[in-house]
Amino acid sequence: MSNTIENPMYWILEHWLISSGEHRGDAYNFNTFPYLAEYVKDTFHTKCVMKGSQTGFSEIHLAEMFYWADTRKGNHFYAFPAGPQMKDFAKARIIEP
């Protein structure tokens, strides 16, 4: 297996786009929230975080969910109000191969 499949951090760096702010649309990196790199390296199936607002965790949780959906068989669920919102969300964040 390549590093991309073994660890979500590599997948996120190769496939995830920054979703908002002045760097919207740029490839994701851990420069703004470097502490998230260690969090993402932890691939245990259950994680618990006590966090404040605007800490990057919501974005990284979504990126991890997309990683698992892209690299592993199984069921994954994330709800959106409607199809158009889901498509807009994915287009703003995922680099198509």
GROMACS .gro file of C-alpha atoms in nm:
model
   97
    1MET     CA    1   0.000   0.000   0.000
    2SER     CA    2   0.113   0.351  -0.067
    3ASN     CA    3   0.145   0.611   0.209
    4THR     CA    4  -0.167   0.778   0.070
    5ILE     CA    5  -0.380   0.476   0.158
    6GLU     CA    6  -0.209   0.389   0.485
    7ASN     CA    7  -0.239   0.730   0.647
    8PRO     CA    8  -0.511   0.992   0.601
    9MET     CA    9  -0.260   1.277   0.637
   10TYR     CA   10  -0.103   1.196   0.299
   11TRP     CA   11  -0.444   1.163   0.133
   12ILE     CA   12  -0.555   1.498   0.274
   13LEU     CA   13  -0.238   1.669   0.150
   14GLU     CA   14  -0.289   1.524  -0.199
   15HIS     CA   15  -0.667   1.558  -0.238
   16TRP     CA   16  -0.824   1.812  -0.001
   17LEU     CA   17  -0.876   2.180  -0.079
   18ILE     CA   18  -0.899   2.467   0.170
   19SER     CA   19  -1.267   2.552   0.188
   20SER     CA   20  -1.273   2.914   0.301
   21GLY     CA   21  -1.074   3.228   0.371
   22GLU     CA   22  -0.800   3.389   0.166
   23HIS     CA   23  -0.659   3.049   0.066
   24ARG     CA   24  -0.989   2.900  -0.050
   25GLY     CA   25  -0.932   2.651  -0.328
   26ASP     CA   26  -0.563   2.598  -0.246
   27ALA     CA   27  -0.438   2.251  -0.158
   28TYR     CA   28  -0.480   2.180   0.213
   29ASN     CA   29  -0.173   2.204   0.436
   30PHE     CA   30  -0.115   2.199   0.809
   31ASN     CA   31   0.054   2.541   0.826
   32THR     CA   32  -0.241   2.721   0.989
   33PHE     CA   33  -0.323   2.442   1.235
   34PRO     CA   34  -0.002   2.236   1.276
   35TYR     CA   35  -0.139   2.047   1.577
   36LEU     CA   36  -0.394   1.879   1.347
   37ALA     CA   37  -0.115   1.681   1.175
   38GLU     CA   38  -0.061   1.469   1.487
   39TYR     CA   39  -0.436   1.430   1.532
   40VAL     CA   40  -0.476   1.305   1.175
   41LYS     CA   41  -0.183   1.062   1.208
   42ASP     CA   42  -0.381   0.887   1.483
   43THR     CA   43  -0.589   0.634   1.288
   44PHE     CA   44  -0.766   0.481   1.589
   45HIS     CA   45  -1.133   0.428   1.503
   46THR     CA   46  -1.261   0.641   1.792
   47LYS     CA   47  -1.135   0.990   1.876
   48CYS     CA   48  -1.268   1.246   2.121
   49VAL     CA   49  -1.179   1.615   2.112
   50MET     CA   50  -1.269   1.904   2.338
   51LYS     CA   51  -1.215   2.212   2.125
   52GLY     CA   52  -1.292   2.576   2.080
   53SER     CA   53  -1.435   2.737   1.769
   54GLN     CA   54  -1.231   2.806   1.456
   55THR     CA   55  -0.965   2.545   1.540
   56GLY     CA   56  -0.979   2.352   1.212
   57PHE     CA   57  -1.125   2.034   1.358
   58SER     CA   58  -1.455   2.040   1.168
   59GLU     CA   59  -1.272   2.069   0.837
   60ILE     CA   60  -1.025   1.795   0.925
   61HIS     CA   61  -1.302   1.561   1.041
   62LEU     CA   62  -1.473   1.601   0.705
   63ALA     CA   63  -1.145   1.545   0.522
   64GLU     CA   64  -1.086   1.226   0.722
   65MET     CA   65  -1.437   1.102   0.644
   66PHE     CA   66  -1.376   1.154   0.272
   67TYR     CA   67  -1.040   0.974   0.307
   68TRP     CA   68  -1.206   0.669   0.462
   69ALA     CA   69  -1.481   0.672   0.197
   70ASP     CA   70  -1.222   0.693  -0.083
   71THR     CA   71  -0.977   0.431   0.045
   72ARG     CA   72  -1.180   0.171   0.236
   73LYS     CA   73  -1.484  -0.039   0.164
   74GLY     CA   74  -1.777   0.014   0.392
   75ASN     CA   75  -2.059   0.250   0.464
   76HIS     CA   76  -2.009   0.618   0.536
   77PHE     CA   77  -2.276   0.876   0.608
   78TYR     CA   78  -2.271   1.253   0.610
   79ALA     CA   79  -2.599   1.441   0.578
   80PHE     CA   80  -2.669   1.751   0.371
   81PRO     CA   81  -3.000   1.934   0.330
   82ALA     CA   82  -3.015   1.860  -0.043
   83GLY     CA   83  -2.816   1.732  -0.340
   84PRO     CA   84  -2.702   2.074  -0.469
   85GLN     CA   85  -2.546   2.165  -0.133
   86MET     CA   86  -2.365   1.831  -0.122
   87LYS     CA   87  -2.225   1.881  -0.473
   88ASP     CA   88  -2.113   2.237  -0.397
   89PHE     CA   89  -1.949   2.118  -0.075
   90ALA     CA   90  -1.757   1.839  -0.249
   91LYS     CA   91  -1.651   2.053  -0.547
   92ALA     CA   92  -1.508   2.317  -0.311
   93ARG     CA   93  -1.294   2.062  -0.127
   94ILE     CA   94  -1.194   1.763  -0.339
   95ILE     CA   95  -0.931   1.750  -0.612
   96GLU     CA   96  -1.053   1.512  -0.880
   97PRO     CA   97  -0.787   1.262  -0.999
   0.00000   0.00000   0.00000
